[in-house]
Coordinates of C-alpha atoms and ligand atoms in Angstrom, one line a residue:
X1 CA 0.0 0.0 0.0
X2 CA 1.4 3.4 -0.8
X3 CA 0.5 6.4 1.3
X4 CA -1.4 9.3 -0.2
X5 CA 0.6 12.1 -1.6
X6 CA 3.6 10.0 -2.5
X7 CA 4.6 9.2 -6.0
X8 CA 5.3 5.5 -6.5
X9 CA 8.9 4.7 -7.3
X10 CA 9.1 4.6 -11.1
X11 CA 12.6 3.1 -11.5
X12 CA 12.7 1.0 -14.6
X13 CA 11.6 -2.6 -14.3
X14 CA 14.0 -4.3 -16.6
X15 CA 11.8 -7.4 -16.9
X16 CA 9.0 -5.3 -18.3
X17 CA 9.5 -4.9 -22.0
X18 CA 6.5 -2.5 -22.3
X19 CA 8.2 0.1 -20.1
X20 CA 4.8 0.7 -18.4
X21 CA 5.7 -0.9 -15.0
X22 CA 2.9 -0.4 -12.6
X23 CA 0.6 0.8 -15.4
X24 CA 1.1 -2.3 -17.5
X25 CA -2.2 -4.0 -18.3
X26 CA -2.6 -7.7 -18.4
X27 CA -5.3 -9.3 -20.5
X28 CA -7.0 -12.1 -18.7
X29 CA -9.0 -14.8 -20.5
X30 CA -12.6 -15.2 -19.2
X31 CA -16.0 -16.5 -20.3
X32 CA -19.5 -15.1 -19.9
X33 CA -21.2 -15.6 -16.6
X34 CA -25.0 -15.9 -16.6
X35 CA -27.3 -13.4 -15.0
X36 CA -25.3 -10.2 -15.2
X37 CA -28.3 -8.2 -16.4
X38 CA -28.7 -4.9 -14.4
X39 CA -32.1 -4.5 -12.9
X40 CA -34.0 -1.3 -11.9
X41 CA -30.9 0.1 -10.3
X42 CA -27.8 -1.7 -11.3
X43 CA -26.6 -5.3 -10.9
X44 CA -27.3 -6.9 -7.5
X45 CA -26.4 -10.3 -6.3
X46 CA -25.3 -12.1 -3.2
X47 CA -21.9 -10.8 -2.0
X48 CA -20.5 -14.3 -2.5
X49 CA -21.5 -14.3 -6.1
X50 CA -19.7 -11.0 -6.6
X51 CA -16.6 -12.3 -4.9
X52 CA -16.4 -15.4 -7.0
X53 CA -13.7 -15.5 -9.6
X54 CA -14.2 -13.0 -12.5
X55 CA -17.7 -12.0 -11.6
X56 CA -17.0 -8.3 -10.8
X57 CA -14.2 -8.2 -13.4
X58 CA -16.5 -9.4 -16.2
X59 CA -19.1 -6.9 -15.4
X60 CA -16.7 -4.0 -15.0
X61 CA -15.1 -4.8 -18.3
X62 CA -18.5 -5.1 -20.0
X63 CA -19.6 -1.8 -18.5
X64 CA -16.4 0.0 -19.6
X65 CA -16.6 -1.4 -23.1
X66 CA -20.2 -0.2 -23.3
X67 CA -19.3 3.2 -22.0
X68 CA -16.5 3.6 -24.5
X69 CA -18.7 2.4 -27.4
X70 CA -21.3 5.0 -26.4
X71 CA -18.7 7.6 -27.4
X72 CA -17.2 8.5 -24.0
X73 CA -13.5 9.2 -24.0
X74 CA -12.4 7.6 -20.7
X75 CA -8.9 9.1 -20.9
X76 CA -10.4 12.5 -20.5
X77 CA -11.9 13.6 -17.1
X78 CA -12.4 11.6 -14.0
X79 CA -14.1 8.3 -13.0
X80 CA -15.8 8.5 -9.7
X81 CA -15.7 5.4 -7.5
X82 CA -17.4 4.9 -4.2
X83 CA -20.1 3.0 -2.4
X84 CA -22.3 2.6 0.6
X85 CA -19.6 0.9 2.7
X86 CA -21.1 -2.6 2.5
X87 CA -18.9 -5.7 2.7
X88 CA -16.5 -6.0 -0.3
X89 CA -16.8 -2.3 -1.0
X90 CA -13.1 -1.5 -0.5
X91 CA -11.8 -4.5 -2.4
X92 CA -14.1 -3.8 -5.3
X93 CA -12.9 -0.2 -5.4
X94 CA -9.3 -1.4 -5.9
X95 CA -10.3 -3.8 -8.6
X96 CA -12.2 -1.1 -10.5
X97 CA -9.2 1.3 -10.3
X98 CA -6.9 -1.4 -11.7
X99 CA -9.3 -2.3 -14.5
X100 CA -10.1 1.3 -15.2
X101 CA -6.4 2.1 -15.8
X102 CA -6.0 -1.0 -18.0
X103 CA -8.9 0.4 -20.0
X104 CA -7.5 3.9 -20.4
X105 CA -8.8 5.8 -17.4
X106 CA -6.2 8.2 -16.1
X107 CA -7.9 10.0 -13.2
X108 CA -10.1 8.6 -10.4
X109 CA -12.0 10.3 -7.6
X110 CA -12.6 7.9 -4.8
X111 CA -14.7 8.6 -1.7
X112 CA -12.8 8.7 1.5
X113 CA -13.0 5.3 3.2
X114 CA -14.7 4.2 -0.1
X115 CA -17.8 6.1 1.0
X116 CA -20.0 8.1 -1.4
X117 CA -23.8 8.1 -1.2
X118 CA -25.8 7.7 -4.4
X119 CA -26.9 11.3 -4.5
X120 CA -23.4 12.2 -3.3
X121 CA -21.9 10.7 -6.4
X122 CA -24.4 12.6 -8.5
X123 CA -23.3 15.8 -6.8
X124 CA -19.6 15.0 -7.3
X125 CA -20.1 14.2 -11.0
X126 CA -22.1 17.4 -11.6
X127 CA -20.4 19.9 -9.3
X128 CA -16.8 18.9 -8.8
X129 CA -14.3 20.6 -11.1
X130 CA -12.1 22.0 -12.7
X131 CA -13.6 21.5 -16.2
X132 CA -10.7 19.5 -17.5
X133 CA -11.0 17.0 -14.6
X134 CA -14.9 16.8 -14.7
X135 CA -16.2 13.3 -14.1
X136 CA -17.4 11.4 -17.2
X137 CA -19.1 8.8 -15.0
X138 CA -19.1 6.7 -11.9
X139 CA -19.2 3.3 -10.5
X140 CA -21.4 3.1 -7.4
X141 CA -21.0 0.1 -5.2
X142 CA -24.3 -0.5 -3.5
X143 CA -27.3 -2.8 -3.3
X144 CA -29.2 0.2 -1.9
X145 CA -31.6 -0.9 0.8
X146 CA -30.8 -4.6 0.5
X147 CA -28.9 -6.0 3.6
X148 CA -25.2 -6.2 3.3
X149 CA -22.5 -8.5 4.6
X150 CA -20.7 -11.7 3.4
X151 CA -24.0 -13.6 3.4
X152 CA -26.2 -10.8 2.0
X153 CA -26.2 -8.5 -1.1
X154 CA -23.7 -6.5 -3.1
X155 CA -24.3 -4.4 -6.1
X156 CA -22.7 -2.1 -8.7
X157 CA -24.3 0.5 -10.9
X158 CA -22.9 3.0 -13.4
X159 CA -23.9 6.7 -13.6
X160 CA -23.3 8.9 -16.6
X161 CA -21.9 12.4 -17.1
X162 CA -25.2 14.1 -16.2
X163 CA -24.9 12.4 -12.8
X164 CA -27.8 10.1 -13.4
X165 CA -28.1 6.3 -13.7
X166 CA -27.1 4.8 -17.0
X167 CA -30.2 4.7 -19.3
X168 CA -31.7 1.4 -20.5
X169 CA -29.8 1.7 -23.8
X170 CA -26.4 1.7 -22.0
X171 CA -27.3 -1.0 -19.4
X172 CA -28.6 -3.2 -22.3
X173 CA -25.2 -2.8 -24.1
X174 CA -23.4 -3.7 -20.8
X175 CA -25.5 -6.8 -20.5
X176 CA -25.0 -7.8 -24.1
X177 CA -21.2 -7.5 -23.5
X178 CA -21.4 -9.8 -20.5
X179 CA -22.9 -12.5 -22.7
X180 CA -20.0 -12.5 -25.2
X181 CA -17.0 -11.4 -23.0
X182 CA -13.8 -13.3 -23.7
X183 CA -11.2 -11.3 -21.8
X184 CA -10.8 -8.4 -19.4
X185 CA -7.9 -6.0 -18.9
X186 CA -6.4 -5.2 -15.5
X187 CA -3.3 -3.5 -14.1
X188 CA -2.4 -6.1 -11.6
X189 CA 0.9 -4.3 -10.7
X190 CA -0.9 -1.1 -9.7
X191 CA -0.4 -0.5 -6.0
X192 CA -3.3 -0.7 -3.5
X193 CA -4.4 2.8 -2.8
X194 CA -4.9 3.9 0.9
X195 CA -8.4 5.2 0.7
X196 CA -8.6 6.3 4.3
X197 CA -6.9 9.6 3.8
X198 CA -8.0 12.5 1.6
X199 CA -5.3 13.4 -1.0
X200 CA -3.8 12.5 -4.4
X201 CA -1.6 9.8 -5.5
X202 CA 0.1 9.9 -8.9
X203 CA 1.6 6.8 -10.3
X204 CA 3.8 7.0 -13.4
X205 CA 4.7 4.3 -15.8
X206 CA 8.2 3.1 -15.5
X207 CA 9.4 4.9 -18.6
X208 CA 7.6 8.1 -17.5
X209 CA 5.5 8.2 -20.7
X210 CA 2.1 8.1 -18.9
X211 CA 0.6 8.7 -15.5
X212 CA -2.5 8.0 -13.5
X213 CA -3.9 10.0 -10.6
X214 CA -6.1 8.6 -7.9
X215 CA -7.6 11.3 -5.7
X216 CA -9.3 10.3 -2.5
X217 CA -12.0 13.0 -2.0
X218 CA -13.9 14.1 1.1
X219 CA -17.1 12.1 1.2
X220 CA -19.5 14.9 1.9
X221 CA -17.9 18.1 0.6
X222 CA -19.6 18.5 -2.8
X223 CA -23.0 17.5 -1.4
X224 CA -23.0 19.9 1.5
X225 CA -21.8 22.7 -0.6
X226 CA -24.6 22.1 -3.1
X227 CA -27.3 21.7 -0.3
X228 CA -26.3 25.1 1.1
X229 CA -27.1 26.7 -2.2
X230 CA -30.5 25.1 -2.3
X231 CA -31.9 25.6 1.2
X232 CA -32.1 28.5 3.7
X233 CA -29.9 27.0 6.4
X234 CA -30.5 29.9 8.7
X235 CA -34.2 29.4 8.6
X236 CA -33.8 25.7 9.2
X237 CA -31.4 26.4 12.1
X238 CA -33.9 28.7 13.7
X239 CA -36.5 25.9 13.6
X240 CA -34.1 23.3 15.0
X241 CA -33.1 25.7 17.8
X242 CA -36.6 26.1 19.0
X243 CA -37.2 24.6 22.5
X244 CA -40.4 23.0 21.4
X245 CA -38.7 21.3 18.4
X246 CA -36.6 18.1 18.4
X247 CA -35.5 15.8 15.7
X248 CA -33.8 12.4 15.1
X249 CA -32.3 11.3 11.8
X250 CA -31.6 7.5 11.6
X251 CA -28.9 6.7 9.0
X252 CA -29.4 2.9 9.7
X253 CA -25.6 2.4 9.6
X254 CA -25.5 3.2 5.9
X255 CA -23.5 5.8 4.1
X256 CA -25.8 8.6 5.1
X257 CA -24.3 9.0 8.5
X258 CA -21.3 11.2 7.5
X259 CA -23.7 13.4 5.4
X260 CA -26.2 13.7 8.3
X261 CA -23.4 14.7 10.7
X262 CA -21.9 17.2 8.2
X263 CA -25.2 18.9 7.8
X264 CA -26.9 18.7 11.2
X265 CA -23.9 18.8 13.5
X266 CA -21.2 20.8 11.6
X267 CA -23.4 23.1 9.6
X268 CA -26.5 23.5 11.7
X269 CA -24.9 23.2 15.1
X270 CA -27.2 20.5 16.5
X271 CA -26.2 17.9 19.1
X272 CA -24.7 14.7 17.8
X273 CA -27.7 12.9 19.3
X274 CA -29.8 14.1 16.4
X275 CA -27.9 11.6 14.2
X276 CA -28.5 8.0 15.2
X277 CA -26.9 4.9 13.7
X278 CA -24.6 7.3 11.9
X279 CA -21.5 5.2 11.7
X280 CA -21.4 3.2 8.5
X281 CA -21.0 -0.5 9.0
X282 CA -20.3 -3.1 6.4
X283 CA -23.3 -5.1 7.4
X284 CA -25.5 -2.1 8.4
X285 CA -25.3 -3.4 12.0
X286 CA -27.1 -6.6 10.9
X287 CA -30.2 -4.5 10.0
X288 CA -32.1 -4.0 6.9
X289 CA -31.2 -0.4 5.9
X290 CA -34.5 0.4 4.3
X291 CA -36.4 3.4 5.7
X292 CA -40.0 2.2 6.0
X293 CA -42.3 1.4 8.9
X294 CA -41.2 -2.3 8.9
X295 CA -37.4 -2.0 8.7
X296 CA -36.7 1.3 10.4
X297 CA -38.0 -0.3 13.6
X298 CA -35.9 1.7 16.1
X299 CA -36.9 5.1 14.7
X300 CA -40.6 4.1 14.2
X301 CA -40.8 3.1 17.9
X302 CA -39.0 6.3 19.0
X303 CA -41.6 8.3 17.1
X304 CA -44.4 6.4 18.9
X305 CA -45.7 4.2 16.1
X306 CA -45.9 0.5 15.2
X307 CA -45.1 -1.1 11.9
X308 CA -48.6 -0.4 10.6
X309 CA -48.2 3.3 11.4
X310 CA -50.6 3.1 14.4
X311 CA -49.9 5.0 17.5
X312 CA -48.4 3.1 20.4
X313 CA -48.2 3.9 24.1
X314 CA -44.7 5.2 24.9
X315 CA -45.3 5.9 28.6
X316 CA -43.3 8.9 29.8
X317 CA -40.9 8.9 26.9
X318 CA -40.7 12.2 25.0
X319 CA -41.4 11.7 21.3
X320 CA -39.4 14.0 18.9
X321 CA -41.3 16.4 16.7
X322 CA -39.6 15.2 13.6
X323 CA -38.1 11.9 12.6
X324 CA -36.4 10.8 9.4
X325 CA -34.5 7.8 8.1
X326 CA -32.2 7.0 5.2
X327 CA -31.4 3.8 3.4
X328 CA -28.0 2.1 2.8
X329 CA -26.8 4.4 0.0
X330 CA -28.6 7.5 1.2
X331 CA -31.0 8.1 -1.6
X332 CA -34.2 7.1 0.2
X333 CA -36.0 8.9 2.9
X334 CA -38.9 8.3 5.4
X335 CA -40.5 11.3 7.0
X336 CA -42.3 11.0 10.4
X337 CA -44.0 13.5 12.8
X338 CA -44.8 12.8 16.4
X339 CA -46.8 9.6 16.1
X340 CA -47.5 10.3 12.5
X341 CA -46.3 8.7 9.2
X342 CA -46.1 10.6 6.0
X343 CA -46.5 8.4 3.0
X344 CA -43.9 9.0 0.3
X345 CA -46.6 9.9 -2.2
X346 CA -48.1 12.5 0.1
X347 CA -44.6 13.7 0.9
X348 CA -43.9 14.3 -2.8
X349 CA -47.2 16.2 -3.2
X350 CA -46.6 18.4 -0.2
X351 CA -43.0 19.3 -1.1
X352 CA -44.3 20.3 -4.5
X353 CA -47.1 22.4 -3.0
X354 CA -44.6 24.2 -0.8
X355 CA -41.7 24.4 -3.4
X356 CA -41.7 28.2 -3.1
X357 CA -40.4 28.1 0.4
X358 CA -37.2 26.5 -0.9
X359 CA -34.8 29.2 -2.3
X360 CA -33.6 26.9 -5.2
X361 CA -37.1 26.9 -6.7
X362 CA -38.1 30.4 -5.8
X363 CA -35.0 31.8 -7.4
X364 CA -35.7 30.1 -10.7
X365 CA -39.2 31.6 -10.9
X366 CA -41.0 28.7 -9.1
X367 CA -41.4 25.0 -9.8
X368 CA -42.3 24.1 -13.4
X369 CA -42.5 20.3 -13.6
X370 CA -43.3 17.4 -11.4
X371 CA -43.1 13.7 -12.0
X372 CA -44.1 10.5 -10.2
X373 CA -43.6 6.8 -11.0
X374 CA -46.7 5.1 -12.2
X375 CA -47.4 3.2 -9.0
X376 CA -47.0 6.3 -6.9
X377 CA -50.3 7.8 -5.8
X378 CA -51.9 10.6 -7.7
X379 CA -51.7 13.1 -4.8
X380 CA -49.1 15.1 -6.7
X381 CA -51.3 15.2 -9.7
X382 CA -53.8 17.3 -7.8
X383 CA -51.1 19.8 -6.8
X384 CA -49.8 19.9 -10.4
X385 CA -53.3 20.7 -11.7
X386 CA -53.9 23.3 -9.1
X387 CA -50.6 25.1 -9.5
X388 CA -50.2 24.5 -13.2
X389 CA -47.0 22.3 -13.3
X390 CA -46.2 20.0 -16.1
X391 CA -46.9 16.5 -14.8
X392 CA -45.3 13.2 -15.9
X393 CA -46.1 9.6 -15.0
X394 CA -43.0 7.4 -15.6
X395 CA -42.1 3.8 -15.0
X396 CA -40.6 2.8 -11.7
X397 CA -36.9 3.7 -11.6
X398 CA -35.2 7.0 -11.1
X399 CA -33.5 6.9 -14.5
X400 CA -36.8 7.8 -16.2
X401 CA -36.8 11.2 -14.5
X402 CA -33.4 12.1 -15.9
X403 CA -34.4 12.7 -19.5
X404 CA -37.2 15.1 -18.3
X405 CA -34.7 17.1 -16.2
X406 CA -32.2 17.2 -19.0
X407 CA -34.7 17.8 -21.8
X408 CA -33.4 21.3 -22.5
X409 CA -29.8 20.9 -21.7
X410 CA -29.1 17.7 -23.6
X411 CA -31.9 17.4 -26.1
X412 CA -32.7 20.9 -27.1
X413 CA -36.3 20.3 -26.0
X414 CA -38.7 22.0 -23.6
X415 CA -37.3 23.1 -20.2
X416 CA -39.3 21.4 -17.4
X417 CA -36.9 22.5 -14.7
X418 CA -36.9 23.4 -11.8
X419 CA -38.4 20.0 -11.3
X420 CA -39.5 17.8 -8.4
X421 CA -40.0 14.1 -8.7
X422 CA -40.7 11.1 -6.4
X423 CA -41.7 7.5 -6.0
X424 CA -43.8 5.5 -3.6
X425 CA -40.6 3.6 -2.7
X426 CA -39.4 6.4 -0.4
X427 CA -37.5 8.3 -3.1
X428 CA -37.9 12.1 -3.5
X429 CA -35.6 14.6 -5.2
X430 CA -35.2 17.4 -7.7
X431 CA -33.1 18.5 -10.6
X432 CA -30.3 19.7 -8.3
X433 CA -28.8 16.2 -8.9
X434 CA -29.9 13.2 -11.1
X435 CA -30.6 10.8 -8.2
X436 CA -33.2 10.7 -5.5
X437 CA -31.7 12.4 -2.4
X438 CA -32.6 11.4 1.1
X439 CA -31.0 14.3 2.9
X440 CA -32.5 16.7 0.4
X441 CA -36.0 15.4 1.3
X442 CA -35.3 15.9 5.0
X443 CA -34.1 19.5 4.4
X444 CA -37.2 20.1 2.2
X445 CA -39.5 19.0 5.0
X446 CA -37.6 21.1 7.5
X447 CA -37.9 24.1 5.2
X448 CA -41.7 23.6 5.1
X449 CA -41.8 23.3 8.8
X450 CA -39.6 26.4 9.2
X451 CA -41.9 28.4 6.8
X452 CA -45.0 27.4 8.9
X453 CA -43.2 28.3 12.1
X454 CA -41.5 31.6 11.3
X455 CA -43.2 33.2 14.3
X456 CA -41.5 31.7 17.3
X457 CA -44.1 33.1 19.7
X458 CA -46.8 30.9 18.2
X459 CA -47.4 27.2 19.1
X460 CA -45.5 24.8 16.8
X461 CA -47.2 23.8 13.6
X462 CA -46.4 20.0 13.3
X463 CA -45.9 17.6 10.5
X464 CA -49.4 16.2 11.1
X465 CA -50.9 19.7 11.0
X466 CA -49.2 20.3 7.6
X467 CA -50.4 17.0 6.1
X468 CA -53.9 17.3 7.4
X469 CA -54.2 20.8 6.0
X470 CA -53.0 19.5 2.7
X471 CA -55.6 16.7 2.7
X472 CA -58.3 19.2 3.6
X473 CA -57.5 21.3 0.6
X474 CA -56.8 18.6 -2.0
X475 CA -58.5 15.4 -0.7
X476 CA -56.7 12.3 0.4
X477 CA -55.2 9.5 -1.7
X478 CA -55.4 6.5 0.6
X479 CA -52.6 4.3 -0.3
X480 CA -50.6 1.2 0.6
X481 CA -48.2 -1.2 -1.0
X482 CA -48.1 -4.9 -0.1
X483 CA -44.8 -6.8 -0.8
X484 CA -44.6 -10.5 -1.2
X485 CA -40.9 -11.0 -0.9
X486 CA -38.9 -14.2 -1.6
X487 CA -41.6 -15.9 -3.7
X488 CA -40.5 -18.2 -6.6
X489 CA -39.8 -16.4 -9.8
X490 CA -41.6 -18.8 -12.2
X491 CA -45.0 -18.8 -10.6
X492 CA -44.8 -15.0 -9.9
X493 CA -44.0 -14.5 -13.6
X494 CA -46.8 -16.8 -14.6
X495 CA -49.2 -14.7 -12.4
X496 CA -48.2 -11.5 -14.2
X497 CA -48.4 -13.2 -17.6
X498 CA -52.0 -14.3 -16.8
X499 CA -53.1 -10.8 -15.8
X500 CA -51.4 -9.4 -18.9
X501 CA -53.2 -11.9 -21.1
X502 CA -56.5 -11.1 -19.4
X503 CA -56.4 -7.3 -19.7
X504 CA -58.9 -7.1 -22.6
X505 CA -61.2 -9.6 -20.9
X506 CA -61.0 -7.7 -17.6
X507 CA -61.7 -4.3 -19.0
X508 CA -65.3 -3.4 -18.2
X509 CA -65.7 -6.2 -15.6
X510 CA -67.5 -5.5 -12.3
X511 CA -65.4 -6.6 -9.3
X512 CA -67.0 -6.1 -5.9
X513 CA -68.3 -2.5 -5.8
X514 CA -65.8 -1.5 -8.5
X515 CA -65.9 -1.4 -12.3
X516 CA -62.6 -1.9 -14.1
X517 CA -62.5 1.0 -16.6
X518 CA -59.1 0.0 -18.0
X519 CA -56.9 -3.0 -17.4
X520 CA -53.6 -2.8 -19.2
X521 CA -49.8 -3.2 -18.9
X522 CA -48.2 0.2 -18.5
X523 CA -46.1 1.4 -21.5
X524 CA -44.1 4.6 -21.3
X525 CA -43.2 6.7 -24.2
X526 CA -40.5 9.1 -23.2
X527 CA -41.7 12.5 -24.3
X528 CA -38.1 13.8 -24.8
X529 CA -36.5 11.1 -26.9
X530 CA -39.4 8.9 -27.8
X531 CA -37.9 5.8 -26.3
X532 CA -40.5 3.2 -25.3
X533 CA -40.5 1.1 -22.0
X534 CA -43.0 -1.7 -22.1
X535 CA -44.3 -4.2 -19.5
X536 CA -44.0 -1.7 -16.6
X537 CA -46.8 -3.0 -14.5
X538 CA -50.3 -4.4 -14.7
X539 CA -52.9 -1.7 -13.9
X540 CA -56.5 -2.0 -13.0
X541 CA -58.0 1.5 -13.2
X542 CA -61.4 1.6 -11.7
X543 CA -64.2 3.9 -12.9
X544 CA -64.2 5.8 -9.6
X545 CA -60.5 6.6 -9.9
X546 CA -59.2 3.9 -7.6
X547 CA -56.2 1.9 -8.8
X548 CA -54.7 -1.6 -8.3
X549 CA -51.3 -2.2 -9.7
X550 CA -49.0 -5.2 -9.8
X551 CA -45.3 -5.3 -10.6
X552 CA -42.4 -7.6 -10.1
X553 CA -39.6 -5.8 -8.3
X554 CA -36.6 -5.1 -10.4
X555 CA -34.3 -4.9 -7.3
X556 CA -35.0 -8.2 -5.6
X557 CA -31.6 -9.9 -4.8
X558 CA -32.9 -13.5 -5.3
X559 CA -36.2 -15.1 -6.1
X560 CA -38.9 -12.6 -6.9
X561 CA -40.9 -9.9 -5.0
X562 CA -44.4 -9.2 -6.1
X563 CA -45.6 -5.7 -5.4
X564 CA -49.2 -4.9 -5.1
X565 CA -50.2 -1.2 -5.0
X566 CA -53.6 0.0 -3.8
X567 CA -55.0 3.5 -4.1
X568 CA -58.3 5.1 -3.4
X569 CA -59.1 8.8 -3.5
X570 CA -61.5 10.5 -1.1
X571 CA -62.2 14.2 -1.7
X572 CA -63.5 14.9 1.8
X573 CA -63.5 11.8 3.9
X574 CA -59.9 12.3 5.1
X575 CA -59.8 10.8 8.6
X576 CA -60.3 7.1 8.0
X577 CA -57.8 4.5 9.1
X578 CA -55.9 3.5 5.9
X579 CA -56.5 -0.2 6.3
X580 CA -60.2 0.4 6.7
X581 CA -60.4 2.8 3.7
X582 CA -58.6 0.2 1.5
X583 CA -60.2 -3.0 2.7
X584 CA -62.6 -3.7 -0.1
X585 CA -60.0 -2.8 -2.8
X586 CA -57.5 -5.1 -1.3
X587 CA -60.0 -8.0 -1.3
X588 CA -60.6 -7.3 -5.0
X589 CA -56.9 -7.1 -5.7
X590 CA -56.2 -10.5 -4.1
X591 CA -58.9 -12.0 -6.2
X592 CA -57.7 -10.4 -9.5
X593 CA -54.1 -11.7 -9.1
X594 CA -54.9 -15.0 -7.4
X595 CA -51.5 -14.9 -5.7
X596 CA -52.7 -17.6 -3.3
X597 CA -52.9 -20.1 -6.1
X598 CA -49.8 -19.0 -8.0
X599 CA -47.4 -18.2 -5.1
X600 CA -49.0 -20.1 -2.2
X601 CA -49.5 -17.0 0.0
X602 CA -51.6 -14.0 0.3
X603 CA -49.9 -12.6 3.4
X604 CA -47.5 -9.8 2.6
X605 CA -44.0 -9.7 4.1
X606 CA -44.0 -5.9 4.2
X607 CA -46.7 -3.3 4.1
X608 CA -45.7 0.3 3.4
Ligands
LIG701 C1 -34.6 1.6 -6.5 C2 -34.7 2.6 -7.6 C3 -36.1 3.3 -7.5 C4 -37.1 2.2 -7.5 C5 -36.9 1.3 -6.4 C6 -37.9 0.1 -6.3 O1 -34.5 2.3 -5.3 O2 -33.7 3.6 -7.6 O3 -36.2 4.1 -8.6 O4 -38.4 2.8 -7.3 O5 -35.6 0.7 -6.5 O6 -37.8 -0.7 -7.4 P1 -38.5 -2.1 -7.4 O7 -38.3 -2.5 -8.9 O8 -37.8 -3.0 -6.4 O9 -39.9 -1.9 -7.1
LIG702 ZN1 -31.0 3.4 -2.2

């Protein structure tokens, strides 16, 4: 290992006829490995699968070949490498550096301790300079919210020059390469880089003809700098400093911890106790770093709720005013008030409705566009209609938002920015980066709370007050998602195929008290480049506006996960218990899919 800041000894290796020394690439024979198709968000598999011979190497080579074939000159600019700190993170980083060099990359930016959140990478790609060093892309090592550790999951995804996830065209090319790969290139003689200290290491070839620089960068710097330009930190600080306000932010031992500390402790002067589970661990402390009512158990209990979102008796314990959680790679968020859960769909709608309290939007003349994934509730649609925003309904997956945000800059089309988008899967963000951004959502909510509480002499307006006021104005989209995790893939696929085959027959059918106005399989035509995404989810759109949707998850590590999404709109009846409001629709949904027959269960593993 060479310490940062030192230049490796470049004395000529006489046995090396190439004269390249530590930069000499070796070509290693390999053969295709099955199942390297990236899903909704990169390639995810068991860690052991990734650690098996050639698995990571095959994918990295295939990815780099696809990136180069797409026209990117990897010798110019920087390649960002970092991850959420899960097991195998650091080893994978060294392999990517060695393979990157062998494939022509000359400059790397690696997160300190190997840590960079997904939105953090997006910020680094977009914001970090100077121009001649600007990043052309990034490898992010994460399986997001999936558990980590030697027995759990690992993952890798590639992000492009705009800071967003590789589009389908590129991931398809990567996958195609994995099916024909015969060899990969690697600089085995390149020294292991010490990634625990910020600084630059330049390694020259033995003959001095070429050099490579690996810069270990501060994990949070680019993100914090960017967030400070978006939000009014003074206003947020005034809220946090109120005696009647308290908050807790659970990073679930993922990569978000350093970001939470940098923002809330270093910038906003709060006590360290605000940031819980803020030390990244390679197995996320044995937990499931997914911010929802089921998996963020500790926070949910602290906020006085059970996993169904019902209030629990906490005795004399003081419940914080505001609670939030992040997932393993820091792009998801969950927002809670005192004994109150905000659904991600409502959160998106409310942030959009309050966009003007965030300087980033106000300064650009106000929000112009909003988007949600198809299964996300239509709560934001009502805000868009009211406030006259362009509204888009996209397939599940953040990458679909990228084109809309870049429509002017990259495609010479209409400018939909500034733009807010979100998904029911606890993702919210804007065009400040090209990923969903957990800490951004938390700061957006704190901005809303700060705006409603600018008069410190008045009683605190709570999260629940804000949400209830929103429902009173727009009506309430009762919503839930049932997940059936770990079911067998073949019957789950057969179930989807059957519903797909029956769409015409089901249209017009009366089921319980509902009439199916449309049954279809969602197809998205990108309004910017015309690309088409088919088979994005079976929809049953009822004549009263209620919806039932089925999808197979694109992020399940093994087996299959069936997702069932249920939504019912009530214009004025806003105080029902969610499970009561949705009971009839759920019964109909279970009948329509017949999951009991196909998958042998109708009991969900998670309800969100
Ligand atoms: C990741 C993606 C999201 C997506 C989510 C759920 O977090 O970044 O865009 O909504 O996975 O995907 P899934 O296919 O598992 O429902
Ligand atoms: Zn994530």
